[in-house]
Structures are given as C-alpha cells and as structure tokens.
Amino acid sequence: MAAMTTSKKRKRELDDTQKVSFALSDQPATQLGPVLANFPSVKPTKSTSFKCYKTQTQKPTTDNEEMPFADIPMLIAGETEAVDFYSSEETQRGSQGSRYLVGIHNKRTGVTTLRAAPLHILTHEVKALKGLQPAAVSTLQRLEARAALGETFGTKKAKLAIRAQERNKVDVSAMEGVADHLQESILKNTSTLPSKEEAKANADSTRLVPQYDVDALNPSDIYPLHNMIPKPEWKALSISAYMSAGDGSQRVALLPFKRSNWINDHLTLAFASPSPNKTAIKMLIYISTMIAFHKATFKDINKEVIQQKLPMVPSIVIDGLLSRFTETARGSTEPRKTTEKGTMLLTHMFALCLHVDDFATDTSVIAADLSMEPAKVNMLFKSLGCKINKLTQSDLKRLGLPDSAGEVKRAILKTPLEFPKPRMRRRA
C-alpha cells in the first residue's frame, strides 16, 4: 500500500508540473506597467519612493495608436533625506539589443504572465555635495601628468618629443634682469596661488588608481575590496563549479584566462588548504576575468564578442568592466579603451593582487602573464603606494614564506600610505 501511495503522489506532482505555461499579458501595451531598476553602487532603502517622468513629448506611432509604455523615453527619480537617485546615461546603453520582461506566476492556474518592462540603471548624487565645485587642475599639473604617462607608456618618438619640450623651457636665471618689473605683479597674484594642501588634493584627484583611504591604519583598508569589485558583481560570481571540480586542471579549465601562472599557482595553493578561502578564490576568478578582458579589448571592443569569449562570466560583470574601463566618444556608440582607462584597469587588478598576496606581490610573474615589461608593472605598483623591496625576516615570518623567498623583490604596501613624488627632470 505504501508503494501505491508514493506512486500516486509522484503522478499528482507530475500533473501539476505539466500545467505550467507562459502567456503574454493581455493588458494594453500603452498601460502603465512595471519598471526594472538597477543600482550598481548605492542602494536606497525599501521605503524610498520613485516616480517616472517622460523625457520628451510622446508621439503616436500611428493615427490612432500610442507608443507602448516600455518604449516611451523616460527617466525615474527618487530621493532620500541625503541622496538623490535618477536614471543615468548608462540606461540607454544597457537596453541596447536587449528586451526585458517581468513575469508573474499564478500558482492556482499555473500560468506565468509576461509583460515588457524598461530597464533603468540609476546613479546617485549626495545633496550636501551639490554646491561644491570640482577642484581645478592647473596647466602645469596636466603637463606633468601627461609627461609621466608618455615616459612610461609612450613610443620612442613621443619620449623624444617630451624631452625636447623640457629642454625648451624658459631659463628662470635669465629673467633676473626683469625681476623688479615683475615683483608688483607677483605680489598681487600671490593670494590666488594654491596652498600645499590644495596642490596635494589636486594631485590626488588625478591619480589613475582605485578609490583609497589615505588615513587607513591597515593595508587592507587602503583599497577596500568593493572599491575594485562592486557588490552586485561580487554577488554574481559563483565558485560552486570550482569547489566541486575534481582536480586542479579542471579548475584551471573553468577560469576565464587559463594561461596565468600567477593565478594558477594561487588557485592551487588555495585548494591545498582543508578549508579553502572562498573570498580569495572569488578574487582570483575576478582577476582572471580582468586579464581576459584586458586581452580581449586590446584592439576593437565588441560586447557580444567579449561575452562569447567569456561564456562563464556573468553579463553584469562584463557590463561593469565596459562601463568603468572604456569610454564612448561624443556622437558615437562604440566604446574604446583609452590609455587612462587601460591604466585604471591594471591598477584595479594589481590592487586585488595585493589583497590576495597579503600585500606583498611578486611582480615579475604578473609581468610575464601580461606580456609587459617588469619596469612598467613596477611603476604601476608604485603608483598604488607600494615599495619595490626584498622582504625582511619579520615579513617572511608573517607571510609564512621560506628564507629563499627573501631574495625576490616584491611590491609591498604598508601604512601610512605614501604616493611617489613627481620626478622633476633637470634642465639640460
């Protein structure tokens, strides 16, 4: 009897499953409907209310038919006591080539009703900061930053041009004869010169590194994890396939970029522990994704091609990398990776490497994985505030490394944070 009862129960469950079906909503397409909202960074409380606003006058598609609600140009906005939320410019890019539907399942009838819904990617603005103007960057600072980039990443022709320009600077000693005539003008303009604090703030605002805390007491707090990996992308990463893989070769096969000795060695080391560090594994997967993205965007950038090359990477991660590390020129819809954005991608990646390595990273292995000169990689680590030195005995003991590891120079990040001072070339 027990066997018969079990058989009837399974048959009844199968019959219920067969009743599940999908249907499009029978409501008019022009009727107000649901709206999908994505908050990439700051999220409002659940009690925050939002409203939809048309961005332009709605034009009828025919003489007697209005535009469907999901196609109406609009934005959504809401506010709390401290923050304003509104649709960002990324909304249009995020909806290109995609159509989003909201489904409501009726358990009684087994029908899931689908209704088209527009997607809005929201940005935010702190109310208290609305009246503040961004710090102005002087022409000299722009020239120094441009010269530093040219010396690091420029061609031989560009480097020669930079040096020629520096040789042609005005010799201040030759102006001593007119010092009296200029003194009055200098005194009048002294009050407008920026202070040391303002000059330092201007320099900090132009650094091509992740957001940082200069007052951090621990190296882990200088570059917080989610300053490199936004929380929505972090939550979208899954390590279940890596945890269930049979051996190291199967885990390497799951990585977006499989030819990194630095990542493969660290992944093997993580799973050698009886209880693997899941946070470190997630960071390794994301670093592997960033290397694959760096390689895939070397020339032309095509989102569909990138997604095909990285099928295991969630689309929200691909969208986030495109949004943060590419630019779209005015009047164009094609993203491109500029020198500044490429540098930002590498410094974000290296900041994550420091987290994995307990803030003492062997840069030579990473340089080989990226096919870059070690000097350029070291320069980028220095821009993060690292010192390129050999480990001391106390560092070796803290990291659990053998004495032989002390012969290798590493990028070491310590507190207090100190950025390298700009190098001033002597006049030839």
Short mmCIF file of C-alpha atoms in Angstrom, two decimals:
data_model
loop_
_atom_site.label_atom_id
_atom_site.label_comp_id
_atom_site.label_asym_id
_atom_site.label_seq_id
_atom_site.Cartn_x
_atom_site.Cartn_y
_atom_site.Cartn_z
CA MET A 1 0.00 0.00 0.00
CA ALA A 2 2.85 2.35 0.79
CA ALA A 3 4.32 1.83 -2.67
CA MET A 4 0.96 2.61 -4.30
CA THR A 5 0.60 5.81 -2.26
CA THR A 6 4.04 7.01 -3.30
CA SER A 7 3.28 6.30 -6.95
CA LYS A 8 0.05 8.31 -6.85
CA LYS A 9 1.81 11.24 -5.17
CA ARG A 10 4.51 11.37 -7.85
CA LYS A 11 1.89 11.20 -10.58
CA ARG A 12 -0.04 14.06 -8.99
CA GLU A 13 3.17 16.18 -8.79
CA LEU A 14 3.90 15.43 -12.46
CA ASP A 15 0.39 16.51 -13.46
CA ASP A 16 0.83 19.81 -11.61
CA THR A 17 4.13 20.45 -13.40
CA GLN A 18 2.55 19.85 -16.79
CA LYS A 19 0.07 22.65 -16.11
CA VAL A 20 2.83 25.31 -16.01
CA SER A 21 2.62 27.57 -19.08
CA PHE A 22 3.60 31.04 -20.24
CA ALA A 23 1.42 33.79 -21.67
CA LEU A 24 1.83 37.41 -22.68
CA SER A 25 -0.06 39.98 -20.69
CA ASP A 26 -3.47 40.86 -22.16
CA GLN A 27 -3.23 44.39 -20.79
CA PRO A 28 -2.83 47.17 -23.39
CA ALA A 29 0.82 47.85 -24.18
CA THR A 30 0.21 51.55 -23.56
CA GLN A 31 -0.95 50.96 -19.98
CA LEU A 32 1.44 51.94 -17.22
CA GLY A 33 3.42 48.91 -16.17
CA PRO A 34 6.41 47.71 -14.17
CA VAL A 35 9.87 49.29 -14.43
CA LEU A 36 13.16 47.48 -13.76
CA ALA A 37 15.77 49.46 -11.81
CA ASN A 38 19.42 48.54 -11.27
CA PHE A 39 21.52 50.21 -8.55
CA PRO A 40 25.22 49.48 -9.35
CA SER A 41 26.58 51.27 -6.28
CA VAL A 42 24.47 52.90 -3.54
CA LYS A 43 21.09 51.32 -2.89
CA PRO A 44 18.15 53.21 -1.35
CA THR A 45 16.02 51.88 1.47
CA LYS A 46 12.93 49.86 0.61
CA SER A 47 10.71 52.72 1.75
CA THR A 48 12.13 55.14 -0.87
CA SER A 49 9.51 56.02 -3.48
CA PHE A 50 10.25 56.63 -7.16
CA LYS A 51 8.38 58.35 -9.99
CA CYS A 52 8.54 58.08 -13.79
CA TYR A 53 8.95 61.19 -15.95
CA LYS A 54 8.75 61.49 -19.73
CA THR A 55 11.90 63.00 -21.18
CA GLN A 56 10.14 64.26 -24.31
CA THR A 57 6.64 64.62 -25.74
CA GLN A 58 5.17 61.24 -26.60
CA LYS A 59 4.44 60.90 -30.34
CA PRO A 60 1.78 58.43 -31.53
CA THR A 61 3.08 55.57 -33.64
CA THR A 62 0.01 55.77 -35.91
CA ASP A 63 -3.01 57.99 -36.14
CA ASN A 64 -4.94 56.00 -33.51
CA GLU A 65 -2.25 54.15 -31.58
CA GLU A 66 0.02 55.42 -28.80
CA MET A 67 3.59 54.31 -28.08
CA PRO A 68 3.90 51.24 -25.80
CA PHE A 69 4.82 52.07 -22.22
CA ALA A 70 8.11 50.12 -22.38
CA ASP A 71 9.28 52.22 -25.38
CA ILE A 72 8.44 55.67 -24.01
CA PRO A 73 11.58 57.80 -23.43
CA MET A 74 11.53 58.36 -19.70
CA LEU A 75 13.59 58.53 -16.55
CA ILE A 76 12.84 57.52 -12.99
CA ALA A 77 13.86 59.51 -9.95
CA GLY A 78 13.54 59.35 -6.19
CA GLU A 79 15.19 60.83 -3.15
CA THR A 80 16.00 60.27 0.49
CA GLU A 81 16.97 62.89 3.04
CA ALA A 82 20.60 62.77 1.94
CA VAL A 83 20.75 61.32 -1.60
CA ASP A 84 19.03 61.90 -4.97
CA PHE A 85 18.60 58.89 -7.29
CA TYR A 86 17.89 59.21 -11.03
CA SER A 87 18.38 57.34 -14.31
CA SER A 88 21.97 57.56 -15.59
CA GLU A 89 23.30 57.85 -19.13
CA GLU A 90 24.16 54.14 -18.97
CA THR A 91 20.43 53.33 -19.18
CA GLN A 92 20.30 53.67 -22.95
CA ARG A 93 23.47 51.59 -23.46
CA GLY A 94 22.24 48.90 -21.06
CA SER A 95 19.00 48.47 -23.03
CA GLN A 96 20.54 48.32 -26.50
CA GLY A 97 19.97 44.98 -28.18
CA SER A 98 18.00 43.61 -25.22
CA ARG A 99 14.38 43.36 -24.19
CA TYR A 100 13.37 42.82 -20.60
CA LEU A 101 10.21 41.09 -19.38
CA VAL A 102 8.66 40.81 -15.93
CA GLY A 103 6.83 37.57 -15.17
CA ILE A 104 4.10 36.98 -12.58
CA HIS A 105 3.31 33.36 -11.78
CA ASN A 106 -0.20 32.33 -10.74
CA LYS A 107 0.08 29.20 -8.57
CA ARG A 108 -3.63 28.46 -8.91
CA THR A 109 -3.73 28.39 -12.72
CA GLY A 110 -0.06 27.52 -13.33
CA VAL A 111 0.26 30.38 -15.84
CA THR A 112 3.22 32.79 -15.84
CA THR A 113 2.17 36.11 -17.38
CA LEU A 114 4.91 38.14 -19.05
CA ARG A 115 4.89 41.92 -19.51
CA ALA A 116 7.53 44.08 -21.20
CA ALA A 117 9.36 46.43 -18.83
CA PRO A 118 12.01 49.11 -19.45
CA LEU A 119 15.39 48.87 -17.67
CA HIS A 120 16.87 51.88 -15.86
CA ILE A 121 20.41 51.99 -14.42
CA LEU A 122 20.37 54.50 -11.59
CA THR A 123 23.09 56.81 -10.39
CA HIS A 124 23.08 58.96 -7.28
CA GLU A 125 24.11 62.39 -6.06
CA VAL A 126 24.73 63.43 -2.48
CA LYS A 127 22.65 66.50 -1.70
CA ALA A 128 25.26 68.01 0.59
CA LEU A 129 27.81 67.99 -2.25
CA LYS A 130 25.65 69.63 -4.93
CA GLY A 131 27.03 73.11 -4.32
CA LEU A 132 30.67 72.05 -4.32
CA GLN A 133 32.73 72.71 -7.44
CA PRO A 134 35.40 70.21 -8.54
CA ALA A 135 38.96 71.21 -7.77
CA ALA A 136 40.59 72.93 -10.72
CA VAL A 137 43.61 71.28 -12.29
CA SER A 138 46.37 73.65 -13.37
CA THR A 139 48.04 73.51 -16.77
CA LEU A 140 51.35 72.57 -15.12
CA GLN A 141 49.77 69.57 -13.40
CA ARG A 142 48.23 68.41 -16.67
CA LEU A 143 51.58 68.70 -18.42
CA GLU A 144 53.39 66.82 -15.65
CA ALA A 145 50.81 64.01 -15.67
CA ARG A 146 50.93 63.81 -19.46
CA ALA A 147 54.73 63.71 -19.43
CA ALA A 148 54.73 60.92 -16.80
CA LEU A 149 52.35 58.83 -18.90
CA GLY A 150 54.40 59.48 -22.01
CA GLU A 151 57.64 58.45 -20.30
CA THR A 152 56.04 55.22 -19.06
CA PHE A 153 53.87 54.10 -21.97
CA GLY A 154 54.85 56.35 -24.91
CA THR A 155 56.74 55.41 -28.04
CA LYS A 156 60.35 56.38 -28.62
CA LYS A 157 59.20 59.28 -30.80
CA ALA A 158 56.84 60.55 -28.08
CA LYS A 159 59.56 60.31 -25.40
CA LEU A 160 61.97 62.30 -27.58
CA ALA A 161 59.31 64.99 -28.07
CA ILE A 162 58.73 65.22 -24.30
CA ARG A 163 62.45 65.62 -23.60
CA ALA A 164 62.78 68.24 -26.34
CA GLN A 165 59.89 70.21 -24.84
CA GLU A 166 61.54 70.12 -21.39
CA ARG A 167 64.82 71.39 -22.85
CA ASN A 168 62.97 74.33 -24.37
CA LYS A 169 61.60 75.55 -21.03
CA VAL A 170 62.43 79.12 -20.09
CA ASP A 171 65.62 79.53 -18.05
CA VAL A 172 64.49 81.34 -14.89
CA SER A 173 68.01 82.67 -14.22
CA ALA A 174 67.87 84.61 -17.47
CA MET A 175 64.88 86.54 -16.18
CA GLU A 176 66.69 88.08 -13.20
CA GLY A 177 67.09 91.39 -15.02
CA VAL A 178 63.35 91.98 -15.13
CA ALA A 179 62.64 90.80 -11.58
CA ASP A 180 61.86 94.31 -10.32
CA HIS A 181 59.28 94.88 -13.01
CA LEU A 182 57.53 91.62 -12.23
CA GLN A 183 57.63 91.88 -8.44
CA GLU A 184 54.49 94.00 -8.13
CA SER A 185 52.52 91.68 -10.38
CA ILE A 186 53.69 88.65 -8.44
CA LEU A 187 52.66 90.19 -5.11
CA LYS A 188 49.20 90.92 -6.48
CA ASN A 189 48.70 87.36 -7.66
CA THR A 190 50.21 85.62 -4.60
CA SER A 191 46.83 85.36 -2.93
CA THR A 192 45.49 83.33 -5.85
CA LEU A 193 48.23 80.68 -5.71
CA PRO A 194 47.07 77.29 -4.41
CA SER A 195 48.25 76.17 -0.99
CA LYS A 196 50.24 72.99 -0.40
CA GLU A 197 47.07 71.23 0.77
CA GLU A 198 45.19 72.29 -2.37
CA ALA A 199 48.06 71.22 -4.60
CA LYS A 200 48.16 67.84 -2.89
CA ALA A 201 44.38 67.44 -3.26
CA ASN A 202 44.64 68.27 -6.95
CA ALA A 203 47.38 65.68 -7.43
CA ASP A 204 45.36 63.03 -5.57
CA SER A 205 42.29 63.67 -7.72
CA THR A 206 44.24 62.89 -10.91
CA ARG A 207 45.75 59.60 -9.76
CA LEU A 208 44.82 56.65 -12.00
CA VAL A 209 44.23 54.26 -9.07
CA PRO A 210 41.14 52.88 -7.25
CA GLN A 211 39.49 54.99 -4.57
CA TYR A 212 41.65 54.90 -1.46
CA ASP A 213 41.75 55.89 2.20
CA VAL A 214 44.93 57.84 2.86
CA ASP A 215 44.30 57.69 6.63
CA ALA A 216 43.94 53.88 6.76
CA LEU A 217 45.72 52.15 9.63
CA ASN A 218 45.90 48.71 7.95
CA PRO A 219 46.96 47.90 4.37
CA SER A 220 43.66 46.05 3.80
CA ASP A 221 41.76 49.30 4.41
CA ILE A 222 43.73 51.42 1.93
CA TYR A 223 41.95 49.91 -1.08
CA PRO A 224 38.73 48.25 0.21
CA LEU A 225 37.69 45.17 -1.75
CA HIS A 226 34.48 46.63 -3.14
CA ASN A 227 36.31 49.68 -4.50
CA MET A 228 37.69 47.25 -7.10
CA ILE A 229 34.76 44.81 -7.34
CA PRO A 230 31.31 46.42 -6.95
CA LYS A 231 28.98 44.46 -4.68
CA PRO A 232 26.48 43.47 -7.45
CA GLU A 233 29.32 41.94 -9.49
CA TRP A 234 30.76 40.27 -6.39
CA LYS A 235 27.40 38.63 -5.63
CA ALA A 236 27.05 37.46 -9.24
CA LEU A 237 30.32 35.49 -9.11
CA SER A 238 29.84 31.80 -8.35
CA ILE A 239 32.55 29.42 -7.11
CA SER A 240 30.39 26.29 -6.84
CA ALA A 241 31.87 24.77 -10.03
CA TYR A 242 35.40 25.35 -8.70
CA MET A 243 34.54 23.79 -5.33
CA SER A 244 33.11 20.66 -6.97
CA ALA A 245 35.92 20.27 -9.56
CA GLY A 246 37.90 17.05 -9.28
CA ASP A 247 41.44 18.43 -9.56
CA GLY A 248 43.50 21.49 -10.35
CA SER A 249 43.40 21.04 -14.13
CA GLN A 250 39.59 21.05 -14.09
CA ARG A 251 39.56 24.23 -12.02
CA VAL A 252 42.02 25.96 -14.37
CA ALA A 253 39.79 24.98 -17.31
CA LEU A 254 36.94 26.95 -15.71
CA LEU A 255 38.96 30.20 -15.49
CA PRO A 256 38.23 33.00 -18.00
CA PHE A 257 42.00 33.31 -18.63
CA LYS A 258 43.81 29.98 -18.32
CA ARG A 259 47.43 30.93 -19.11
CA SER A 260 48.31 32.91 -15.99
CA ASN A 261 50.97 31.22 -13.87
CA TRP A 262 50.28 33.69 -11.04
CA ILE A 263 46.54 32.82 -10.89
CA ASN A 264 47.02 29.07 -11.43
CA ASP A 265 49.63 28.82 -8.65
CA HIS A 266 47.46 30.80 -6.21
CA LEU A 267 44.39 28.72 -7.09
CA THR A 268 46.33 25.51 -6.38
CA LEU A 269 47.59 26.95 -3.11
CA ALA A 270 44.04 27.98 -2.07
CA PHE A 271 42.63 24.49 -2.62
CA ALA A 272 45.58 22.86 -0.85
CA SER A 273 44.04 24.06 2.40
CA PRO A 274 41.47 21.82 4.16
CA SER A 275 39.06 24.80 4.14
CA PRO A 276 39.72 26.94 1.01
CA ASN A 277 39.37 30.70 1.41
CA LYS A 278 36.25 31.48 -0.67
CA THR A 279 36.96 35.22 -0.72
CA ALA A 280 40.43 34.65 -2.17
CA ILE A 281 39.00 32.23 -4.78
CA LYS A 282 36.45 34.84 -5.88
CA MET A 283 39.17 37.47 -6.18
CA LEU A 284 41.28 35.11 -8.30
CA ILE A 285 38.31 34.48 -10.63
CA TYR A 286 37.73 38.23 -10.98
CA ILE A 287 41.44 38.92 -11.64
CA SER A 288 41.37 36.21 -14.30
CA THR A 289 38.33 37.93 -15.84
CA MET A 290 40.15 41.28 -15.84
CA ILE A 291 43.17 39.77 -17.63
CA ALA A 292 40.88 38.16 -20.22
CA PHE A 293 39.07 41.49 -20.64
CA HIS A 294 42.43 43.30 -20.99
CA LYS A 295 43.44 40.88 -23.76
CA ALA A 296 40.01 40.96 -25.49
CA THR A 297 39.90 44.78 -25.64
CA PHE A 298 43.41 45.28 -26.99
CA LYS A 299 42.05 46.49 -30.35
CA ASP A 300 38.34 46.59 -31.21
CA ILE A 301 35.72 46.36 -28.46
CA ASN A 302 32.56 44.37 -29.09
CA LYS A 303 30.39 43.35 -26.14
CA GLU A 304 28.89 40.33 -27.91
CA VAL A 305 32.32 39.03 -28.94
CA ILE A 306 33.65 39.51 -25.40
CA GLN A 307 30.66 37.64 -23.93
CA GLN A 308 31.23 34.78 -26.39
CA LYS A 309 34.89 34.57 -25.38
CA LEU A 310 33.94 34.58 -21.68
CA PRO A 311 30.79 32.42 -21.51
CA MET A 312 31.26 31.59 -17.81
CA VAL A 313 31.42 35.26 -16.77
CA PRO A 314 28.08 36.83 -15.69
CA SER A 315 26.88 39.58 -18.03
CA ILE A 316 26.72 42.07 -15.14
CA VAL A 317 30.50 41.68 -14.72
CA ILE A 318 31.12 42.29 -18.44
CA ASP A 319 28.83 45.35 -18.34
CA GLY A 320 30.63 46.68 -15.25
CA LEU A 321 34.08 46.32 -16.83
CA LEU A 322 32.90 48.03 -20.02
CA SER A 323 31.31 50.84 -18.04
CA ARG A 324 34.33 51.54 -15.80
CA PHE A 325 37.26 50.86 -18.13
CA THR A 326 36.09 52.06 -21.56
CA GLU A 327 34.84 55.38 -22.92
CA THR A 328 32.35 56.29 -25.63
CA ALA A 329 33.28 59.30 -27.73
CA ARG A 330 30.72 62.05 -28.21
CA GLY A 331 28.48 61.29 -31.17
CA SER A 332 29.48 57.60 -31.19
CA THR A 333 28.10 54.41 -29.67
CA GLU A 334 31.30 52.40 -30.00
CA PRO A 335 33.26 52.03 -26.72
CA ARG A 336 37.03 52.39 -26.76
CA LYS A 337 39.80 51.81 -24.22
CA THR A 338 41.94 54.92 -23.79
CA THR A 339 45.39 54.99 -22.21
CA GLU A 340 43.91 56.34 -18.95
CA LYS A 341 41.21 53.65 -18.82
CA GLY A 342 43.74 50.94 -19.60
CA THR A 343 45.92 52.15 -16.73
CA MET A 344 42.90 52.20 -14.40
CA LEU A 345 42.10 48.58 -15.32
CA LEU A 346 45.65 47.50 -14.48
CA THR A 347 45.85 49.37 -11.17
CA HIS A 348 42.47 47.94 -10.08
CA MET A 349 43.76 44.48 -10.99
CA PHE A 350 47.05 44.97 -9.12
CA ALA A 351 45.22 46.24 -6.01
CA LEU A 352 43.30 42.94 -5.97
CA CYS A 353 46.57 41.01 -6.40
CA LEU A 354 47.88 42.78 -3.29
CA HIS A 355 44.83 41.61 -1.33
CA VAL A 356 45.41 38.00 -2.41
CA ASP A 357 49.15 38.18 -1.59
CA ASP A 358 48.67 39.79 1.82
CA PHE A 359 50.11 43.00 0.32
CA ALA A 360 53.47 41.59 -0.85
CA THR A 361 53.25 40.63 -4.57
CA ASP A 362 55.91 39.14 -6.85
CA THR A 363 55.56 41.48 -9.83
CA SER A 364 57.81 39.53 -12.20
CA VAL A 365 55.28 36.68 -12.57
CA ILE A 366 52.41 39.09 -13.24
CA ALA A 367 54.50 40.97 -15.81
CA ALA A 368 55.15 37.72 -17.68
CA ASP A 369 51.43 36.82 -17.62
CA LEU A 370 50.52 40.22 -19.09
CA SER A 371 53.44 40.26 -21.59
CA MET A 372 54.58 43.57 -20.09
CA GLU A 373 57.99 44.85 -19.12
CA PRO A 374 58.63 44.36 -15.37
CA ALA A 375 59.67 48.03 -15.09
CA LYS A 376 56.23 49.19 -16.29
CA VAL A 377 54.45 46.81 -13.91
CA ASN A 378 56.62 48.02 -11.01
CA MET A 379 55.81 51.64 -11.95
CA LEU A 380 52.08 50.92 -11.68
CA PHE A 381 52.50 49.18 -8.32
CA LYS A 382 54.48 52.21 -7.12
CA SER A 383 51.60 54.45 -8.24
CA LEU A 384 49.45 52.47 -5.77
CA GLY A 385 51.85 53.45 -2.96
CA CYS A 386 53.96 50.26 -2.96
CA LYS A 387 57.69 49.98 -2.36
CA ILE A 388 59.66 47.51 -4.51
CA ASN A 389 61.92 45.82 -1.96
CA LYS A 390 63.03 42.46 -0.64
CA LEU A 391 61.09 41.03 2.29
CA THR A 392 62.54 41.34 5.76
CA GLN A 393 62.75 38.40 8.16
CA SER A 394 59.67 39.64 10.00
CA ASP A 395 57.75 39.87 6.70
CA LEU A 396 58.81 36.34 5.73
CA LYS A 397 57.64 35.04 9.09
CA ARG A 398 54.32 36.92 8.85
CA LEU A 399 53.64 35.58 5.34
CA GLY A 400 54.83 32.05 6.15
CA LEU A 401 57.44 32.08 3.36
CA PRO A 402 60.83 30.33 3.36
CA ASP A 403 64.07 32.28 3.67
CA SER A 404 64.75 31.78 -0.06
CA ALA A 405 61.74 33.99 -0.86
CA GLY A 406 63.66 36.90 0.63
CA GLU A 407 65.87 37.05 -2.46
CA VAL A 408 62.96 38.14 -4.69
CA LYS A 409 61.90 41.77 -4.81
CA ARG A 410 58.18 42.31 -4.28
CA ALA A 411 55.68 45.17 -4.36
CA ILE A 412 54.93 45.81 -0.67
CA LEU A 413 52.07 48.01 0.51
CA LYS A 414 52.27 49.38 4.05
CA THR A 415 50.76 52.14 6.14
CA PRO A 416 50.92 55.08 6.29
CA LEU A 417 50.14 55.36 2.57
CA GLU A 418 52.74 57.36 0.63
CA PHE A 419 52.47 58.03 -3.08
CA PRO A 420 55.61 58.60 -5.16
CA LYS A 421 56.55 62.22 -5.62
CA PRO A 422 56.57 63.50 -9.22
CA ARG A 423 60.03 63.37 -10.72
CA MET A 424 61.32 66.73 -11.87
CA ARG A 425 63.85 66.48 -14.68
CA ARG A 426 66.87 68.74 -14.60
CA ARG A 427 67.29 71.26 -17.36
CA ALA A 428 69.82 70.08 -19.93
#
